[in-house]
Amino acid sequence: MNVSSIPLRRWLSAAALVVLVGQACTISLFNPPSDGTGTATPGPVAITNTPYAATQTTFIVTLPEPLLPGETLAISILDEVTGLSLNATQYPMTPRDNLTYTATLPLPVSSVVKYRYIRLGGAGAVEDTTFGTAIRYRLHSVASSAEVHDVIADWSDRSYARATGTIHGQVYNSDTGSPIPNILVTAGGIHYITDSLGRFEIAGLPTGTHQLTAYSLDGLYQPFQQGAVVAEGNPTIVDLRIKPTSLVNVTFMVSVPQDTVPGVPVRIAGNILQFGNTFADLQGGESVVSDRMPILNLQPDGRYSITLGLPVGTYIQYKYTLGGGYWNAEHKNDGGWIVREFLVPNQDIVVQDTVATWLASDQSGPILFEASVPSVTLAEDIVYIQFKGAGWMEPIPMWPLGNNRWAYQLYSPLNFLGSFSYRYCRNGQCGSADDNQTVGNAPTGRIASTSLLGQDIQDSVGSWKWFENPETFPLVGTTITPRTAGFVAGVEYQPVHHPNFSYYAPQAFANTKAIGSNLVVLTPTWSVTNVAPLRFSTTPGQDPFWIDSAIMISQARALGLNTAIFPTPQFLPSADTSISASTQFWKNAPKDAAWWQTWFTRYRAFLVNYADLATQTGAQTIILGGDWVTPALPGGLLPDGSASNVPADAEAQWRAIIQDVRSHFKGQVLWAMPYEKSSFTTPVSFLRDMDGIYLLWSTPIAPSPTSTKTDYTNEAGRLLDNEVAPLASLLGKPVILAVSYPAVAGAPNGCVANGSGGCLDFNALSRPNTDLPSVSLNLQTQADIYEAMLTAINARPWVAGFVSRGYYLPVTLQDKSTSIHGKPAANVVWYWYPRLLGTVR
């Protein structure tokens, strides 16, 4: 069953705030905006400091074992806007007996409370799951006075052998009966994001009664909760029906302190997607990111305002900020944190607020950071500043001054004496696009110190890592034969995600279009978080939400780009650079009959989810397969050549999966297969069910260590003629060459030495992975490979397309990765693509 497109239209409308075009680049400290553009006609005024009615909620929790002498139990009410670990409020709990504790708290009616249990005294610990993973929070939707019964499964410093069970089911729209994706379902502190069919599965719950809650990340559906009894060995099946909400216009009007730098961006950070919440554990304990927050407009009277369409009945926690939820957010007059509360009414409304102060203490003055950056910094780049608290936190966009100068005034929280670290980076990619003085994921950083008086720190960024002196190489002209209509000239994006990528997607699509591409291949992911038992689903912060992918496809199509979706699993990282994460996954998997059945079930759900997304968004193509599924094919082999113990009915399993995908998506379906001799000698018969082959190509094309670019061309042509052409003829299917070579010495050999006698997994060179100094950067080699491969296909009209794989979306880097974003290889593509497509002759 295809999911109705009505929810998608509602999401795209409500989520327009998520994709903010031109944030910092449209703001100048010398030319602040002064009109009221974007502000609706004011309606009734709401005074936000009026407290909401509270009701008594009693939390009753059962422990896995009695506390030790000197230990106590507390319930921690969490603030996701500031950061879960940054502004929690703890309430002591009272024992009823040695395993049962209770606390009664007054909570605002219609609020959604996020909480967890902590053990105090002794070693102290927070609760975690039976899988040993931390509990972010439990959810309780406050309707009236109630008792909440919870069971603590485990402590972070202990583990217990206990009976567990599973809750699974689907979430539906109560009005239409349609399944709903992108809903957070939680029980026992375990979270699951529903897929396109509204499915969820919460495993590893201790037996007993749990509170099951469904929560809409964007507020477009009302929260729902009920008790669910979990028994050992018998899954609890629950279908949830939740009610959609309507949207009203809410105008936020705020007065800011007089010491606010005129015209700087004032944002709203909040607890729903539209206000920058990522529902993920980001750097330094934060959950909101500046790039996804709405920016208010400066009014003629000095106030700031914005009008947003918000869902009726949604409980919103928010604050105003000049940065994120932690750095440069508003404070109370006494310096304490402030998190505002607002319940969206059923009519248009104006909310009038006043920021008391940006300062957390009058014992430390604000610090103005001014940075001069290299002249090679691209006009579309935004310079960010990153601060270090307990650890490095989310980067914050600076304010452009013009002439390669950027500024940022830090007000808070500077309520401490001493020094702290900071650094600069491009496009928020600290750890990848760094100031060369502070490179990597864990640098010392530049040092600043607090002071009673305000300060002006002037820095100079000497050069950017991976963009020190951007290289270009002369292009070699050649005669290029235009292809017939339907030829594919594309770019495939790297399957890595951070919530701030969505801000840079429009620029990436524009760059992709500018080099002549007619296709963009998106690689949305689900993450494997446990091998046995297999857990494979959307992990916030690591995988894009449904709405993130939907918006990106909409943006690409608006530029005239065809779009393909290539669903790509993210596996647990491998510590061995010679072994890919997928290889490590297959090595660790038990691969018995029960495990295989779970694998096929999960993988089918993964593909159907993105088939539904492709249908709803109008994507033209979905790509199945990939090198990671090779062990699951009929007669499957592990990367070391040994049998994978794949079930005898693997062929039938795959045919059923393909049939299921086609029932959800009517567009083109391609199969991604790696170029390997074993795959070519015994192609699986279900390839005949595909519309084409997406050939993953990173094979050696250097016959000898002294091979030239001409040798690369000849070897690539030989392989295409002798091995690929017969397969294309046998299957009667078009073949698209999807090419991936890093910009390093040794790339043409298909093997980059890992220093231990083996070959490096090319993905180890991708950002944001740590650099490998033993590998030598060579931009010319990558450009030569691309020219050689394009020359080879120019002479072979049966090749139906060429795609560059591994494009790094958020920032231009001349690094060692397979990405061509900003590298000389991109210039080669820019020359070839329009001529192959016949748009330039």
PDB file of C-alpha atoms in Angstrom, residues 140-245:
ATOM      1  CA  HIS A 140       5.147  11.451  29.412  1.00  0.00           C
ATOM      2  CA  SER A 141       2.296  13.426  27.888  1.00  0.00           C
ATOM      3  CA  VAL A 142       0.546  15.299  30.713  1.00  0.00           C
ATOM      4  CA  ALA A 143      -3.236  15.310  30.293  1.00  0.00           C
ATOM      5  CA  SER A 144      -4.375  15.226  33.931  1.00  0.00           C
ATOM      6  CA  SER A 145      -3.203  13.925  37.282  1.00  0.00           C
ATOM      7  CA  ALA A 146      -1.842  10.433  36.748  1.00  0.00           C
ATOM      8  CA  GLU A 147       0.468   7.694  37.910  1.00  0.00           C
ATOM      9  CA  VAL A 148       3.352   6.735  35.627  1.00  0.00           C
ATOM     10  CA  HIS A 149       4.780   3.252  36.148  1.00  0.00           C
ATOM     11  CA  ASP A 150       8.308   2.575  34.899  1.00  0.00           C
ATOM     12  CA  VAL A 151      10.814  -0.268  35.102  1.00  0.00           C
ATOM     13  CA  ILE A 152      14.554   0.383  35.137  1.00  0.00           C
ATOM     14  CA  ALA A 153      16.187  -2.236  32.944  1.00  0.00           C
ATOM     15  CA  ASP A 154      19.816  -1.594  33.716  1.00  0.00           C
ATOM     16  CA  TRP A 155      22.378   0.834  35.095  1.00  0.00           C
ATOM     17  CA  SER A 156      25.271   2.167  33.053  1.00  0.00           C
ATOM     18  CA  ASP A 157      27.789   0.564  35.443  1.00  0.00           C
ATOM     19  CA  ARG A 158      25.988  -2.763  35.897  1.00  0.00           C
ATOM     20  CA  SER A 159      24.124  -5.383  33.904  1.00  0.00           C
ATOM     21  CA  TYR A 160      21.455  -7.911  34.784  1.00  0.00           C
ATOM     22  CA  ALA A 161      20.187 -11.186  33.359  1.00  0.00           C
ATOM     23  CA  ARG A 162      16.449 -10.733  33.205  1.00  0.00           C
ATOM     24  CA  ALA A 163      13.408 -11.672  31.157  1.00  0.00           C
ATOM     25  CA  THR A 164      12.675  -9.265  28.315  1.00  0.00           C
ATOM     26  CA  GLY A 165      10.114  -8.826  25.594  1.00  0.00           C
ATOM     27  CA  THR A 166       9.183  -6.713  22.595  1.00  0.00           C
ATOM     28  CA  ILE A 167       6.483  -4.243  21.597  1.00  0.00           C
ATOM     29  CA  HIS A 168       5.863  -3.739  17.913  1.00  0.00           C
ATOM     30  CA  GLY A 169       3.110  -2.361  15.753  1.00  0.00           C
ATOM     31  CA  GLN A 170       2.150   0.505  13.481  1.00  0.00           C
ATOM     32  CA  VAL A 171       1.091   4.123  13.853  1.00  0.00           C
ATOM     33  CA  TYR A 172      -1.865   5.367  11.810  1.00  0.00           C
ATOM     34  CA  ASN A 173      -3.602   8.655  11.125  1.00  0.00           C
ATOM     35  CA  SER A 174      -6.867   8.285  13.059  1.00  0.00           C
ATOM     36  CA  ASP A 175      -8.768  10.370  10.478  1.00  0.00           C
ATOM     37  CA  THR A 176      -7.579   8.714   7.262  1.00  0.00           C
ATOM     38  CA  GLY A 177      -6.227   5.350   8.364  1.00  0.00           C
ATOM     39  CA  SER A 178      -2.923   6.059   6.555  1.00  0.00           C
ATOM     40  CA  PRO A 179       0.320   4.908   8.191  1.00  0.00           C
ATOM     41  CA  ILE A 180       2.580   7.711   9.420  1.00  0.00           C
ATOM     42  CA  PRO A 181       6.375   7.841   9.117  1.00  0.00           C
ATOM     43  CA  ASN A 182       8.705   9.978  11.229  1.00  0.00           C
ATOM     44  CA  ILE A 183       6.857   9.427  14.531  1.00  0.00           C
ATOM     45  CA  LEU A 184       8.932   8.868  17.660  1.00  0.00           C
ATOM     46  CA  VAL A 185       7.598   5.846  19.541  1.00  0.00           C
ATOM     47  CA  THR A 186       9.121   5.133  22.922  1.00  0.00           C
ATOM     48  CA  ALA A 187       8.711   2.715  25.813  1.00  0.00           C
ATOM     49  CA  GLY A 188      11.125   2.079  28.650  1.00  0.00           C
ATOM     50  CA  GLY A 189      13.310   4.898  27.324  1.00  0.00           C
ATOM     51  CA  ILE A 190      13.967   3.056  24.038  1.00  0.00           C
ATOM     52  CA  HIS A 191      13.244   5.161  20.951  1.00  0.00           C
ATOM     53  CA  TYR A 192      12.137   4.130  17.472  1.00  0.00           C
ATOM     54  CA  ILE A 193      11.343   6.335  14.462  1.00  0.00           C
ATOM     55  CA  THR A 194       8.519   4.880  12.395  1.00  0.00           C
ATOM     56  CA  ASP A 195       9.088   4.006   8.737  1.00  0.00           C
ATOM     57  CA  SER A 196       6.847   4.753   5.751  1.00  0.00           C
ATOM     58  CA  LEU A 197       4.341   2.124   6.865  1.00  0.00           C
ATOM     59  CA  GLY A 198       4.269   3.516  10.395  1.00  0.00           C
ATOM     60  CA  ARG A 199       6.066   0.453  11.759  1.00  0.00           C
ATOM     61  CA  PHE A 200       8.035   0.362  14.983  1.00  0.00           C
ATOM     62  CA  GLU A 201       9.696  -2.288  17.136  1.00  0.00           C
ATOM     63  CA  ILE A 202      10.916  -1.729  20.677  1.00  0.00           C
ATOM     64  CA  ALA A 203      12.942  -4.714  21.845  1.00  0.00           C
ATOM     65  CA  GLY A 204      14.775  -5.608  25.033  1.00  0.00           C
ATOM     66  CA  LEU A 205      12.116  -4.301  27.425  1.00  0.00           C
ATOM     67  CA  PRO A 206      11.985  -5.868  30.896  1.00  0.00           C
ATOM     68  CA  THR A 207       8.782  -7.829  31.387  1.00  0.00           C
ATOM     69  CA  GLY A 208       5.987  -5.869  33.018  1.00  0.00           C
ATOM     70  CA  THR A 209       3.868  -2.839  32.191  1.00  0.00           C
ATOM     71  CA  HIS A 210       5.415   0.021  30.246  1.00  0.00           C
ATOM     72  CA  GLN A 211       4.112   3.382  29.121  1.00  0.00           C
ATOM     73  CA  LEU A 212       4.070   3.446  25.317  1.00  0.00           C
ATOM     74  CA  THR A 213       4.133   6.941  23.820  1.00  0.00           C
ATOM     75  CA  ALA A 214       3.866   8.172  20.229  1.00  0.00           C
ATOM     76  CA  TYR A 215       5.209  11.682  19.672  1.00  0.00           C
ATOM     77  CA  SER A 216       5.210  13.728  16.477  1.00  0.00           C
ATOM     78  CA  LEU A 217       8.624  15.375  16.031  1.00  0.00           C
ATOM     79  CA  ASP A 218       7.043  18.364  14.295  1.00  0.00           C
ATOM     80  CA  GLY A 219       3.802  18.476  16.293  1.00  0.00           C
ATOM     81  CA  LEU A 220       1.618  17.662  13.273  1.00  0.00           C
ATOM     82  CA  TYR A 221      -0.056  14.887  15.276  1.00  0.00           C
ATOM     83  CA  GLN A 222      -1.261  14.912  18.853  1.00  0.00           C
ATOM     84  CA  PRO A 223       0.782  12.906  21.388  1.00  0.00           C
ATOM     85  CA  PHE A 224      -0.661   9.517  22.308  1.00  0.00           C
ATOM     86  CA  GLN A 225       0.176   7.173  25.145  1.00  0.00           C
ATOM     87  CA  GLN A 226      -1.136   3.992  26.704  1.00  0.00           C
ATOM     88  CA  GLY A 227       0.074   1.181  28.900  1.00  0.00           C
ATOM     89  CA  ALA A 228       1.510  -1.924  27.253  1.00  0.00           C
ATOM     90  CA  VAL A 229       2.152  -5.229  29.001  1.00  0.00           C
ATOM     91  CA  VAL A 230       5.377  -6.946  27.974  1.00  0.00           C
ATOM     92  CA  ALA A 231       5.659 -10.710  28.467  1.00  0.00           C
ATOM     93  CA  GLU A 232       8.693 -12.918  27.929  1.00  0.00           C
ATOM     94  CA  GLY A 233       8.780 -14.705  24.599  1.00  0.00           C
ATOM     95  CA  ASN A 234       5.491 -13.262  23.288  1.00  0.00           C
ATOM     96  CA  PRO A 235       5.678  -9.975  21.383  1.00  0.00           C
ATOM     97  CA  THR A 236       3.121  -7.364  22.336  1.00  0.00           C
ATOM     98  CA  ILE A 237       1.440  -6.081  19.172  1.00  0.00           C
ATOM     99  CA  VAL A 238      -0.020  -2.590  19.397  1.00  0.00           C
ATOM    100  CA  ASP A 239      -1.496  -0.411  16.675  1.00  0.00           C
ATOM    101  CA  LEU A 240      -1.676   3.277  17.552  1.00  0.00           C
ATOM    102  CA  ARG A 241      -4.057   5.778  15.976  1.00  0.00           C
ATOM    103  CA  ILE A 242      -3.094   9.396  16.446  1.00  0.00           C
ATOM    104  CA  LYS A 243      -5.004  12.514  15.490  1.00  0.00           C
ATOM    105  CA  PRO A 244      -3.632  15.119  13.074  1.00  0.00           C
ATOM    106  CA  THR A 245      -3.505  18.750  14.086  1.00  0.00           C
TER     107      THR A 245
END
